[in-house]
mmCIF file with all atom_site columns, N, CA and C in Angstrom:
data_model
loop_
_atom_site.group_PDB
_atom_site.id
_atom_site.type_symbol
_atom_site.label_atom_id
_atom_site.label_alt_id
_atom_site.label_comp_id
_atom_site.label_asym_id
_atom_site.label_entity_id
_atom_site.label_seq_id
_atom_site.pdbx_PDB_ins_code
_atom_site.Cartn_x
_atom_site.Cartn_y
_atom_site.Cartn_z
_atom_site.occupancy
_atom_site.B_iso_or_equiv
_atom_site.pdbx_formal_charge
_atom_site.auth_seq_id
_atom_site.auth_comp_id
_atom_site.auth_asym_id
_atom_site.auth_atom_id
_atom_site.pdbx_PDB_model_num
ATOM 1   N N  . UNK A 1 1  ? 16.134 1.338  3.673  1.00 44.00 ? 118 UNK A N  1
ATOM 2   C CA . UNK A 1 1  ? 15.375 1.038  5.233  1.00 44.00 ? 118 UNK A CA 1
ATOM 3   C C  . UNK A 1 1  ? 14.017 1.755  5.286  1.00 44.00 ? 118 UNK A C  1
ATOM 4   N N  . UNK A 1 2  ? 13.238 1.077  5.457  1.00 52.00 ? 119 UNK A N  1
ATOM 5   C CA . UNK A 1 2  ? 11.706 1.667  5.700  1.00 52.00 ? 119 UNK A CA 1
ATOM 6   C C  . UNK A 1 2  ? 11.602 2.398  6.733  1.00 52.00 ? 119 UNK A C  1
ATOM 7   N N  . UNK A 1 3  ? 10.644 3.315  6.468  1.00 56.00 ? 120 UNK A N  1
ATOM 8   C CA . UNK A 1 3  ? 10.295 4.017  7.627  1.00 56.00 ? 120 UNK A CA 1
ATOM 9   C C  . UNK A 1 3  ? 9.537  3.123  8.924  1.00 56.00 ? 120 UNK A C  1
ATOM 10  N N  . UNK A 1 4  ? 9.799  3.546  10.003 1.00 53.00 ? 121 UNK A N  1
ATOM 11  C CA . UNK A 1 4  ? 9.199  2.857  11.052 1.00 53.00 ? 121 UNK A CA 1
ATOM 12  C C  . UNK A 1 4  ? 7.883  2.770  10.898 1.00 53.00 ? 121 UNK A C  1
ATOM 13  N N  . UNK A 1 5  ? 6.941  1.766  11.621 1.00 53.00 ? 122 UNK A N  1
ATOM 14  C CA . UNK A 1 5  ? 5.432  1.710  11.368 1.00 53.00 ? 122 UNK A CA 1
ATOM 15  C C  . UNK A 1 5  ? 4.995  2.784  12.335 1.00 53.00 ? 122 UNK A C  1
ATOM 16  N N  . UNK A 1 6  ? 5.471  2.711  13.686 1.00 53.00 ? 123 UNK A N  1
ATOM 17  C CA . UNK A 1 6  ? 5.167  3.853  14.883 1.00 53.00 ? 123 UNK A CA 1
ATOM 18  C C  . UNK A 1 6  ? 6.559  4.341  15.252 1.00 53.00 ? 123 UNK A C  1
ATOM 19  N N  . UNK A 1 7  ? 6.280  5.543  16.008 1.00 56.00 ? 124 UNK A N  1
ATOM 20  C CA . UNK A 1 7  ? 7.479  5.987  16.347 1.00 56.00 ? 124 UNK A CA 1
ATOM 21  C C  . UNK A 1 7  ? 7.228  6.240  18.003 1.00 56.00 ? 124 UNK A C  1
ATOM 22  N N  . UNK A 1 8  ? 8.148  5.987  18.798 1.00 56.00 ? 125 UNK A N  1
ATOM 23  C CA . UNK A 1 8  ? 8.010  6.157  20.285 1.00 56.00 ? 125 UNK A CA 1
ATOM 24  C C  . UNK A 1 8  ? 8.625  7.274  20.777 1.00 56.00 ? 125 UNK A C  1
ATOM 25  N N  . UNK A 1 9  ? 8.370  8.563  21.029 1.00 61.00 ? 126 UNK A N  1
ATOM 26  C CA . UNK A 1 9  ? 9.110  9.340  21.306 1.00 61.00 ? 126 UNK A CA 1
ATOM 27  C C  . UNK A 1 9  ? 9.219  9.736  22.973 1.00 61.00 ? 126 UNK A C  1
ATOM 28  N N  . UNK A 1 10 ? 10.524 9.623  23.452 1.00 57.00 ? 127 UNK A N  1
ATOM 29  C CA . UNK A 1 10 ? 10.822 9.769  24.739 1.00 57.00 ? 127 UNK A CA 1
ATOM 30  C C  . UNK A 1 10 ? 10.216 10.867 25.448 1.00 57.00 ? 127 UNK A C  1
ATOM 31  N N  . UNK A 1 11 ? 10.448 11.929 24.501 1.00 57.00 ? 128 UNK A N  1
ATOM 32  C CA . UNK A 1 11 ? 10.011 13.436 25.150 1.00 57.00 ? 128 UNK A CA 1
ATOM 33  C C  . UNK A 1 11 ? 8.431  13.515 25.268 1.00 57.00 ? 128 UNK A C  1
ATOM 34  N N  . UNK A 1 12 ? 7.703  12.663 24.591 1.00 58.00 ? 129 UNK A N  1
ATOM 35  C CA . UNK A 1 12 ? 6.092  12.849 24.830 1.00 58.00 ? 129 UNK A CA 1
ATOM 36  C C  . UNK A 1 12 ? 5.911  12.102 26.232 1.00 58.00 ? 129 UNK A C  1
ATOM 37  N N  . UNK A 1 13 ? 5.034  13.039 26.761 1.00 56.00 ? 130 UNK A N  1
ATOM 38  C CA . UNK A 1 13 ? 4.579  12.497 28.089 1.00 56.00 ? 130 UNK A CA 1
ATOM 39  C C  . UNK A 1 13 ? 3.159  13.011 28.491 1.00 56.00 ? 130 UNK A C  1
ATOM 40  N N  . UNK A 1 14 ? 2.684  12.377 29.466 1.00 55.00 ? 131 UNK A N  1
ATOM 41  C CA . UNK A 1 14 ? 1.396  13.161 29.979 1.00 55.00 ? 131 UNK A CA 1
ATOM 42  C C  . UNK A 1 14 ? 1.264  14.721 30.521 1.00 55.00 ? 131 UNK A C  1
ATOM 43  N N  . UNK A 1 15 ? 2.474  15.037 30.926 1.00 57.00 ? 132 UNK A N  1
ATOM 44  C CA . UNK A 1 15 ? 2.545  16.268 31.288 1.00 57.00 ? 132 UNK A CA 1
ATOM 45  C C  . UNK A 1 15 ? 2.808  17.391 30.168 1.00 57.00 ? 132 UNK A C  1
ATOM 46  N N  . UNK A 1 16 ? 3.127  17.085 29.312 1.00 56.00 ? 133 UNK A N  1
ATOM 47  C CA . UNK A 1 16 ? 3.633  17.732 27.975 1.00 56.00 ? 133 UNK A CA 1
ATOM 48  C C  . UNK A 1 16 ? 2.354  18.611 27.462 1.00 56.00 ? 133 UNK A C  1
ATOM 49  N N  . UNK A 1 17 ? 2.736  19.948 27.103 1.00 62.00 ? 134 UNK A N  1
ATOM 50  C CA . UNK A 1 17 ? 1.547  20.572 26.519 1.00 62.00 ? 134 UNK A CA 1
ATOM 51  C C  . UNK A 1 17 ? 1.145  20.163 25.282 1.00 62.00 ? 134 UNK A C  1
ATOM 52  N N  . UNK A 1 18 ? -0.217 20.310 24.732 1.00 60.00 ? 135 UNK A N  1
ATOM 53  C CA . UNK A 1 18 ? -0.687 19.800 23.523 1.00 60.00 ? 135 UNK A CA 1
ATOM 54  C C  . UNK A 1 18 ? 0.028  20.644 22.231 1.00 60.00 ? 135 UNK A C  1
ATOM 55  N N  . UNK A 1 19 ? 0.616  21.550 22.629 1.00 69.00 ? 136 UNK A N  1
ATOM 56  C CA . UNK A 1 19 ? 1.396  22.308 21.163 1.00 69.00 ? 136 UNK A CA 1
ATOM 57  C C  . UNK A 1 19 ? 2.889  22.255 21.499 1.00 69.00 ? 136 UNK A C  1
ATOM 58  N N  . UNK A 1 20 ? 3.398  21.376 22.174 1.00 73.00 ? 137 UNK A N  1
ATOM 59  C CA . UNK A 1 20 ? 4.897  20.918 22.387 1.00 73.00 ? 137 UNK A CA 1
ATOM 60  C C  . UNK A 1 20 ? 5.225  20.507 20.978 1.00 73.00 ? 137 UNK A C  1
ATOM 61  N N  . UNK A 1 21 ? 6.200  20.995 20.310 1.00 79.00 ? 138 UNK A N  1
ATOM 62  C CA . UNK A 1 21 ? 6.576  20.841 19.160 1.00 79.00 ? 138 UNK A CA 1
ATOM 63  C C  . UNK A 1 21 ? 7.876  19.474 19.371 1.00 79.00 ? 138 UNK A C  1
ATOM 64  N N  . UNK A 1 22 ? 8.108  18.814 18.677 1.00 79.00 ? 139 UNK A N  1
ATOM 65  C CA . UNK A 1 22 ? 9.006  17.838 18.882 1.00 79.00 ? 139 UNK A CA 1
ATOM 66  C C  . UNK A 1 22 ? 9.749  17.617 17.661 1.00 79.00 ? 139 UNK A C  1
ATOM 67  N N  . UNK A 1 23 ? 10.903 17.227 17.502 1.00 82.00 ? 140 UNK A N  1
ATOM 68  C CA . UNK A 1 23 ? 11.818 17.324 16.198 1.00 82.00 ? 140 UNK A CA 1
ATOM 69  C C  . UNK A 1 23 ? 12.469 15.981 16.253 1.00 82.00 ? 140 UNK A C  1
ATOM 70  N N  . UNK A 1 24 ? 12.628 14.985 15.415 1.00 82.00 ? 141 UNK A N  1
ATOM 71  C CA . UNK A 1 24 ? 13.410 13.790 15.062 1.00 82.00 ? 141 UNK A CA 1
ATOM 72  C C  . UNK A 1 24 ? 13.911 13.886 13.877 1.00 82.00 ? 141 UNK A C  1
ATOM 73  N N  . UNK A 1 25 ? 15.215 13.355 13.968 1.00 84.00 ? 142 UNK A N  1
ATOM 74  C CA . UNK A 1 25 ? 15.943 12.917 12.618 1.00 84.00 ? 142 UNK A CA 1
ATOM 75  C C  . UNK A 1 25 ? 15.660 11.605 11.939 1.00 84.00 ? 142 UNK A C  1
ATOM 76  N N  . UNK A 1 26 ? 15.199 11.456 10.747 1.00 84.00 ? 143 UNK A N  1
ATOM 77  C CA . UNK A 1 26 ? 15.073 10.223 10.088 1.00 84.00 ? 143 UNK A CA 1
ATOM 78  C C  . UNK A 1 26 ? 16.441 10.060 9.332  1.00 84.00 ? 143 UNK A C  1
ATOM 79  N N  . UNK A 1 27 ? 17.384 9.144  9.585  1.00 83.00 ? 144 UNK A N  1
ATOM 80  C CA . UNK A 1 27 ? 18.497 8.872  8.890  1.00 83.00 ? 144 UNK A CA 1
ATOM 81  C C  . UNK A 1 27 ? 18.155 7.318  8.061  1.00 83.00 ? 144 UNK A C  1
ATOM 82  N N  . UNK A 1 28 ? 18.325 7.229  6.876  1.00 78.00 ? 145 UNK A N  1
ATOM 83  C CA . UNK A 1 28 ? 18.159 5.907  6.139  1.00 78.00 ? 145 UNK A CA 1
ATOM 84  C C  . UNK A 1 28 ? 16.879 5.737  5.303  1.00 78.00 ? 145 UNK A C  1
ATOM 85  N N  . UNK A 1 29 ? 15.955 6.852  5.509  1.00 77.00 ? 146 UNK A N  1
ATOM 86  C CA . UNK A 1 29 ? 14.795 6.695  4.851  1.00 77.00 ? 146 UNK A CA 1
ATOM 87  C C  . UNK A 1 29 ? 15.015 6.289  3.470  1.00 77.00 ? 146 UNK A C  1
ATOM 88  N N  . UNK A 1 30 ? 13.859 5.686  2.663  1.00 76.00 ? 147 UNK A N  1
ATOM 89  C CA . UNK A 1 30 ? 14.415 5.176  1.241  1.00 76.00 ? 147 UNK A CA 1
ATOM 90  C C  . UNK A 1 30 ? 14.550 6.517  0.302  1.00 76.00 ? 147 UNK A C  1
ATOM 91  N N  . UNK A 1 31 ? 15.321 6.176  -0.512 1.00 73.00 ? 148 UNK A N  1
ATOM 92  C CA . UNK A 1 31 ? 15.523 7.330  -1.490 1.00 73.00 ? 148 UNK A CA 1
ATOM 93  C C  . UNK A 1 31 ? 14.432 7.783  -2.286 1.00 73.00 ? 148 UNK A C  1
ATOM 94  N N  . UNK A 1 32 ? 13.515 6.750  -2.510 1.00 81.00 ? 149 UNK A N  1
ATOM 95  C CA . UNK A 1 32 ? 12.168 7.432  -3.306 1.00 81.00 ? 149 UNK A CA 1
ATOM 96  C C  . UNK A 1 32 ? 11.511 8.373  -2.576 1.00 81.00 ? 149 UNK A C  1
ATOM 97  N N  . UNK A 1 33 ? 12.063 9.041  -1.477 1.00 84.00 ? 150 UNK A N  1
ATOM 98  C CA . UNK A 1 33 ? 11.471 9.863  -0.570 1.00 84.00 ? 150 UNK A CA 1
ATOM 99  C C  . UNK A 1 33 ? 11.507 11.135 -1.524 1.00 84.00 ? 150 UNK A C  1
ATOM 100 N N  . UNK A 1 34 ? 12.730 11.137 -1.832 1.00 84.00 ? 151 UNK A N  1
ATOM 101 C CA . UNK A 1 34 ? 13.122 12.413 -2.540 1.00 84.00 ? 151 UNK A CA 1
ATOM 102 C C  . UNK A 1 34 ? 12.143 12.750 -3.799 1.00 84.00 ? 151 UNK A C  1
ATOM 103 N N  . UNK A 1 35 ? 11.668 11.831 -4.409 1.00 89.00 ? 152 UNK A N  1
ATOM 104 C CA . UNK A 1 35 ? 10.539 11.896 -5.563 1.00 89.00 ? 152 UNK A CA 1
ATOM 105 C C  . UNK A 1 35 ? 9.381  12.483 -5.166 1.00 89.00 ? 152 UNK A C  1
ATOM 106 N N  . UNK A 1 36 ? 8.766  12.209 -3.973 1.00 90.00 ? 153 UNK A N  1
ATOM 107 C CA . UNK A 1 36 ? 7.594  12.814 -3.616 1.00 90.00 ? 153 UNK A CA 1
ATOM 108 C C  . UNK A 1 36 ? 7.599  14.285 -3.399 1.00 90.00 ? 153 UNK A C  1
ATOM 109 N N  . UNK A 1 37 ? 6.200  14.636 -3.559 1.00 92.00 ? 154 UNK A N  1
ATOM 110 C CA . UNK A 1 37 ? 5.916  16.151 -3.408 1.00 92.00 ? 154 UNK A CA 1
ATOM 111 C C  . UNK A 1 37 ? 5.792  16.321 -1.819 1.00 92.00 ? 154 UNK A C  1
ATOM 112 N N  . UNK A 1 38 ? 6.089  17.735 -1.348 1.00 91.00 ? 155 UNK A N  1
ATOM 113 C CA . UNK A 1 38 ? 5.870  17.844 -0.199 1.00 91.00 ? 155 UNK A CA 1
ATOM 114 C C  . UNK A 1 38 ? 4.682  17.425 0.621  1.00 91.00 ? 155 UNK A C  1
ATOM 115 N N  . UNK A 1 39 ? 3.440  17.741 -0.134 1.00 92.00 ? 156 UNK A N  1
ATOM 116 C CA . UNK A 1 39 ? 2.598  17.084 0.529  1.00 92.00 ? 156 UNK A CA 1
ATOM 117 C C  . UNK A 1 39 ? 2.472  15.300 0.552  1.00 92.00 ? 156 UNK A C  1
ATOM 118 N N  . UNK A 1 40 ? 2.890  14.746 -0.662 1.00 91.00 ? 157 UNK A N  1
ATOM 119 C CA . UNK A 1 40 ? 3.088  13.369 -0.375 1.00 91.00 ? 157 UNK A CA 1
ATOM 120 C C  . UNK A 1 40 ? 3.765  12.804 0.773  1.00 91.00 ? 157 UNK A C  1
ATOM 121 N N  . UNK A 1 41 ? 5.337  13.376 0.889  1.00 90.00 ? 158 UNK A N  1
ATOM 122 C CA . UNK A 1 41 ? 6.191  13.260 1.995  1.00 90.00 ? 158 UNK A CA 1
ATOM 123 C C  . UNK A 1 41 ? 5.517  13.463 3.492  1.00 90.00 ? 158 UNK A C  1
ATOM 124 N N  . UNK A 1 42 ? 4.959  14.507 3.653  1.00 89.00 ? 159 UNK A N  1
ATOM 125 C CA . UNK A 1 42 ? 3.994  14.894 4.762  1.00 89.00 ? 159 UNK A CA 1
ATOM 126 C C  . UNK A 1 42 ? 3.076  13.706 5.226  1.00 89.00 ? 159 UNK A C  1
ATOM 127 N N  . UNK A 1 43 ? 2.386  13.239 4.035  1.00 88.00 ? 160 UNK A N  1
ATOM 128 C CA . UNK A 1 43 ? 1.505  12.185 4.293  1.00 88.00 ? 160 UNK A CA 1
ATOM 129 C C  . UNK A 1 43 ? 1.999  10.677 4.774  1.00 88.00 ? 160 UNK A C  1
ATOM 130 N N  . UNK A 1 44 ? 3.095  10.546 4.042  1.00 85.00 ? 161 UNK A N  1
ATOM 131 C CA . UNK A 1 44 ? 3.550  9.335  4.220  1.00 85.00 ? 161 UNK A CA 1
ATOM 132 C C  . UNK A 1 44 ? 4.256  9.421  5.654  1.00 85.00 ? 161 UNK A C  1
ATOM 133 N N  . UNK A 1 45 ? 4.816  10.455 6.094  1.00 83.00 ? 162 UNK A N  1
ATOM 134 C CA . UNK A 1 45 ? 5.482  10.294 7.403  1.00 83.00 ? 162 UNK A CA 1
ATOM 135 C C  . UNK A 1 45 ? 4.190  10.259 8.511  1.00 83.00 ? 162 UNK A C  1
ATOM 136 N N  . UNK A 1 46 ? 3.088  11.033 8.268  1.00 84.00 ? 163 UNK A N  1
ATOM 137 C CA . UNK A 1 46 ? 2.221  11.131 9.340  1.00 84.00 ? 163 UNK A CA 1
ATOM 138 C C  . UNK A 1 46 ? 1.462  9.827  9.342  1.00 84.00 ? 163 UNK A C  1
ATOM 139 N N  . UNK A 1 47 ? 1.410  8.870  8.382  1.00 78.00 ? 164 UNK A N  1
ATOM 140 C CA . UNK A 1 47 ? 0.712  7.811  8.483  1.00 78.00 ? 164 UNK A CA 1
ATOM 141 C C  . UNK A 1 47 ? 1.615  6.729  9.143  1.00 78.00 ? 164 UNK A C  1
ATOM 142 N N  . UNK A 1 48 ? 3.099  6.538  8.647  1.00 72.00 ? 165 UNK A N  1
ATOM 143 C CA . UNK A 1 48 ? 3.873  5.772  9.120  1.00 72.00 ? 165 UNK A CA 1
ATOM 144 C C  . UNK A 1 48 ? 4.723  6.151  10.390 1.00 72.00 ? 165 UNK A C  1
ATOM 145 N N  . UNK A 1 49 ? 4.670  7.353  10.785 1.00 66.00 ? 166 UNK A N  1
ATOM 146 C CA . UNK A 1 49 ? 5.720  8.079  11.914 1.00 66.00 ? 166 UNK A CA 1
ATOM 147 C C  . UNK A 1 49 ? 5.046  8.525  13.148 1.00 66.00 ? 166 UNK A C  1
ATOM 148 N N  . UNK A 1 50 ? 4.025  8.782  12.913 1.00 64.00 ? 167 UNK A N  1
ATOM 149 C CA . UNK A 1 50 ? 3.320  9.633  14.004 1.00 64.00 ? 167 UNK A CA 1
ATOM 150 C C  . UNK A 1 50 ? 2.543  8.297  15.089 1.00 64.00 ? 167 UNK A C  1
ATOM 151 N N  . UNK A 1 51 ? 2.383  8.718  16.182 1.00 65.00 ? 168 UNK A N  1
ATOM 152 C CA . UNK A 1 51 ? 1.905  7.814  17.201 1.00 65.00 ? 168 UNK A CA 1
ATOM 153 C C  . UNK A 1 51 ? 1.375  8.393  18.423 1.00 65.00 ? 168 UNK A C  1
ATOM 154 N N  . UNK A 1 52 ? 0.377  7.818  18.641 1.00 62.00 ? 169 UNK A N  1
ATOM 155 C CA . UNK A 1 52 ? -0.379 8.127  20.245 1.00 62.00 ? 169 UNK A CA 1
ATOM 156 C C  . UNK A 1 52 ? -1.119 9.653  20.041 1.00 62.00 ? 169 UNK A C  1
ATOM 157 N N  . UNK A 1 53 ? -1.518 9.590  18.673 1.00 69.00 ? 170 UNK A N  1
ATOM 158 C CA . UNK A 1 53 ? -2.124 11.075 18.602 1.00 69.00 ? 170 UNK A CA 1
ATOM 159 C C  . UNK A 1 53 ? -1.491 12.048 18.388 1.00 69.00 ? 170 UNK A C  1
ATOM 160 N N  . UNK A 1 54 ? 0.110  11.996 18.045 1.00 77.00 ? 171 UNK A N  1
ATOM 161 C CA . UNK A 1 54 ? 0.882  13.160 17.822 1.00 77.00 ? 171 UNK A CA 1
ATOM 162 C C  . UNK A 1 54 ? 0.581  13.187 16.290 1.00 77.00 ? 171 UNK A C  1
ATOM 163 N N  . UNK A 1 55 ? 0.610  14.529 15.775 1.00 83.00 ? 172 UNK A N  1
ATOM 164 C CA . UNK A 1 55 ? 0.376  15.098 14.406 1.00 83.00 ? 172 UNK A CA 1
ATOM 165 C C  . UNK A 1 55 ? 1.902  15.442 13.803 1.00 83.00 ? 172 UNK A C  1
ATOM 166 N N  . UNK A 1 56 ? 2.164  14.960 12.545 1.00 86.00 ? 173 UNK A N  1
ATOM 167 C CA . UNK A 1 56 ? 3.309  15.310 12.043 1.00 86.00 ? 173 UNK A CA 1
ATOM 168 C C  . UNK A 1 56 ? 2.928  16.733 11.416 1.00 86.00 ? 173 UNK A C  1
ATOM 169 N N  . UNK A 1 57 ? 3.690  17.782 11.589 1.00 88.00 ? 174 UNK A N  1
ATOM 170 C CA . UNK A 1 57 ? 3.536  19.151 11.173 1.00 88.00 ? 174 UNK A CA 1
ATOM 171 C C  . UNK A 1 57 ? 4.468  19.483 10.001 1.00 88.00 ? 174 UNK A C  1
ATOM 172 N N  . UNK A 1 58 ? 5.711  18.922 9.921  1.00 91.00 ? 175 UNK A N  1
ATOM 173 C CA . UNK A 1 58 ? 6.704  19.347 8.976  1.00 91.00 ? 175 UNK A CA 1
ATOM 174 C C  . UNK A 1 58 ? 7.789  18.211 8.439  1.00 91.00 ? 175 UNK A C  1
ATOM 175 N N  . UNK A 1 59 ? 8.063  18.032 7.434  1.00 91.00 ? 176 UNK A N  1
ATOM 176 C CA . UNK A 1 59 ? 8.934  17.221 7.012  1.00 91.00 ? 176 UNK A CA 1
ATOM 177 C C  . UNK A 1 59 ? 9.752  17.624 6.344  1.00 91.00 ? 176 UNK A C  1
ATOM 178 N N  . UNK A 1 60 ? 11.440 18.112 6.443  1.00 90.00 ? 177 UNK A N  1
ATOM 179 C CA . UNK A 1 60 ? 12.096 18.603 5.345  1.00 90.00 ? 177 UNK A CA 1
ATOM 180 C C  . UNK A 1 60 ? 13.577 17.975 5.346  1.00 90.00 ? 177 UNK A C  1
ATOM 181 N N  . UNK A 1 61 ? 14.296 18.014 4.290  1.00 89.00 ? 178 UNK A N  1
ATOM 182 C CA . UNK A 1 61 ? 15.517 17.478 4.018  1.00 89.00 ? 178 UNK A CA 1
ATOM 183 C C  . UNK A 1 61 ? 16.405 18.097 4.514  1.00 89.00 ? 178 UNK A C  1
ATOM 184 N N  . UNK A 1 62 ? 17.392 17.600 5.626  1.00 90.00 ? 179 UNK A N  1
ATOM 185 C CA . UNK A 1 62 ? 18.377 18.199 6.071  1.00 90.00 ? 179 UNK A CA 1
ATOM 186 C C  . UNK A 1 62 ? 19.940 17.641 5.815  1.00 90.00 ? 179 UNK A C  1
ATOM 187 N N  . UNK A 1 63 ? 20.994 18.324 5.705  1.00 90.00 ? 180 UNK A N  1
ATOM 188 C CA . UNK A 1 63 ? 22.293 17.747 5.614  1.00 90.00 ? 180 UNK A CA 1
ATOM 189 C C  . UNK A 1 63 ? 22.496 16.777 6.472  1.00 90.00 ? 180 UNK A C  1
ATOM 190 N N  . UNK A 1 64 ? 23.443 15.764 6.369  1.00 87.00 ? 181 UNK A N  1
ATOM 191 C CA . UNK A 1 64 ? 23.688 14.777 7.476  1.00 87.00 ? 181 UNK A CA 1
ATOM 192 C C  . UNK A 1 64 ? 24.910 13.980 7.044  1.00 87.00 ? 181 UNK A C  1
ATOM 193 N N  . UNK A 1 65 ? 25.797 13.773 8.063  1.00 87.00 ? 182 UNK A N  1
ATOM 194 C CA . UNK A 1 65 ? 27.008 12.972 7.564  1.00 87.00 ? 182 UNK A CA 1
ATOM 195 C C  . UNK A 1 65 ? 26.756 11.383 7.284  1.00 87.00 ? 182 UNK A C  1
ATOM 196 N N  . UNK A 1 66 ? 25.732 10.936 6.601  1.00 79.00 ? 183 UNK A N  1
ATOM 197 C CA . UNK A 1 66 ? 25.683 9.585  6.392  1.00 79.00 ? 183 UNK A CA 1
ATOM 198 C C  . UNK A 1 66 ? 25.890 9.427  4.813  1.00 79.00 ? 183 UNK A C  1
ATOM 199 N N  . UNK A 1 67 ? 25.661 8.298  4.298  1.00 71.00 ? 184 UNK A N  1
ATOM 200 C CA . UNK A 1 67 ? 26.097 7.950  2.766  1.00 71.00 ? 184 UNK A CA 1
ATOM 201 C C  . UNK A 1 67 ? 25.535 8.637  1.909  1.00 71.00 ? 184 UNK A C  1
ATOM 202 N N  . UNK A 1 68 ? 23.949 9.069  2.280  1.00 74.00 ? 185 UNK A N  1
ATOM 203 C CA . UNK A 1 68 ? 23.425 9.608  1.122  1.00 74.00 ? 185 UNK A CA 1
ATOM 204 C C  . UNK A 1 68 ? 23.458 11.125 1.395  1.00 74.00 ? 185 UNK A C  1
ATOM 205 N N  . UNK A 1 69 ? 24.178 11.687 2.463  1.00 82.00 ? 186 UNK A N  1
ATOM 206 C CA . UNK A 1 69 ? 24.272 13.172 2.537  1.00 82.00 ? 186 UNK A CA 1
ATOM 207 C C  . UNK A 1 69 ? 23.429 13.862 3.153  1.00 82.00 ? 186 UNK A C  1
ATOM 208 N N  . UNK A 1 70 ? 22.203 13.210 3.405  1.00 86.00 ? 187 UNK A N  1
ATOM 209 C CA . UNK A 1 70 ? 21.167 14.043 3.894  1.00 86.00 ? 187 UNK A CA 1
ATOM 210 C C  . UNK A 1 70 ? 20.479 13.091 5.010  1.00 86.00 ? 187 UNK A C  1
ATOM 211 N N  . UNK A 1 71 ? 19.488 13.735 5.889  1.00 87.00 ? 188 UNK A N  1
ATOM 212 C CA . UNK A 1 71 ? 18.298 12.956 6.284  1.00 87.00 ? 188 UNK A CA 1
ATOM 213 C C  . UNK A 1 71 ? 17.005 13.674 6.195  1.00 87.00 ? 188 UNK A C  1
ATOM 214 N N  . UNK A 1 72 ? 16.048 13.251 7.020  1.00 88.00 ? 189 UNK A N  1
ATOM 215 C CA . UNK A 1 72 ? 14.813 14.212 6.870  1.00 88.00 ? 189 UNK A CA 1
ATOM 216 C C  . UNK A 1 72 ? 14.511 14.424 8.312  1.00 88.00 ? 189 UNK A C  1
ATOM 217 N N  . UNK A 1 73 ? 14.138 16.004 8.481  1.00 89.00 ? 190 UNK A N  1
ATOM 218 C CA . UNK A 1 73 ? 13.905 16.295 9.869  1.00 89.00 ? 190 UNK A CA 1
ATOM 219 C C  . UNK A 1 73 ? 12.247 16.399 9.912  1.00 89.00 ? 190 UNK A C  1
ATOM 220 N N  . UNK A 1 74 ? 11.716 15.464 10.998 1.00 87.00 ? 191 UNK A N  1
ATOM 221 C CA . UNK A 1 74 ? 10.319 15.553 11.065 1.00 87.00 ? 191 UNK A CA 1
ATOM 222 C C  . UNK A 1 74 ? 9.649  16.147 12.315 1.00 87.00 ? 191 UNK A C  1
ATOM 223 N N  . UNK A 1 75 ? 9.183  17.208 12.256 1.00 88.00 ? 192 UNK A N  1
ATOM 224 C CA . UNK A 1 75 ? 8.568  17.787 13.292 1.00 88.00 ? 192 UNK A CA 1
ATOM 225 C C  . UNK A 1 75 ? 7.233  17.725 13.887 1.00 88.00 ? 192 UNK A C  1
ATOM 226 N N  . UNK A 1 76 ? 6.596  17.430 14.917 1.00 84.00 ? 193 UNK A N  1
ATOM 227 C CA . UNK A 1 76 ? 5.246  16.873 15.018 1.00 84.00 ? 193 UNK A CA 1
ATOM 228 C C  . UNK A 1 76 ? 4.777  17.568 16.622 1.00 84.00 ? 193 UNK A C  1
ATOM 229 N N  . UNK A 1 77 ? 3.480  17.636 16.702 1.00 81.00 ? 194 UNK A N  1
ATOM 230 C CA . UNK A 1 77 ? 2.996  17.819 17.842 1.00 81.00 ? 194 UNK A CA 1
ATOM 231 C C  . UNK A 1 77 ? 2.168  17.076 18.871 1.00 81.00 ? 194 UNK A C  1
ATOM 232 N N  . UNK A 1 78 ? 2.237  16.995 19.961 1.00 71.00 ? 195 UNK A N  1
ATOM 233 C CA . UNK A 1 78 ? 1.221  16.324 20.781 1.00 71.00 ? 195 UNK A CA 1
ATOM 234 C C  . UNK A 1 78 ? -0.259 16.586 20.966 1.00 71.00 ? 195 UNK A C  1
ATOM 235 N N  . UNK A 1 79 ? -1.203 15.123 20.654 1.00 65.00 ? 196 UNK A N  1
ATOM 236 C CA . UNK A 1 79 ? -2.550 15.856 20.497 1.00 65.00 ? 196 UNK A CA 1
ATOM 237 C C  . UNK A 1 79 ? -3.287 14.683 21.214 1.00 65.00 ? 196 UNK A C  1
ATOM 238 N N  . UNK A 1 80 ? -3.123 15.038 22.632 1.00 55.00 ? 197 UNK A N  1
ATOM 239 C CA . UNK A 1 80 ? -3.437 13.987 23.749 1.00 55.00 ? 197 UNK A CA 1
ATOM 240 C C  . UNK A 1 80 ? -5.006 13.875 23.557 1.00 55.00 ? 197 UNK A C  1
#
């Protein structure tokens, strides 16, 4: 499964502070994500996952009860 072209966060709003940190869990990202460096992974999520001026701050692998046994935690902040 490919990463989404855009991400629509229900937590983002006009009233949220610019430094509000959101965290989403991406399950089913391509296994090739594992082969990327941290900087490459961050760049890939930032280009394909960020939306509406939000900036991806951190991408890390986390355990998950899915077929591959892990998912990616994506943390981002709003930048209106």
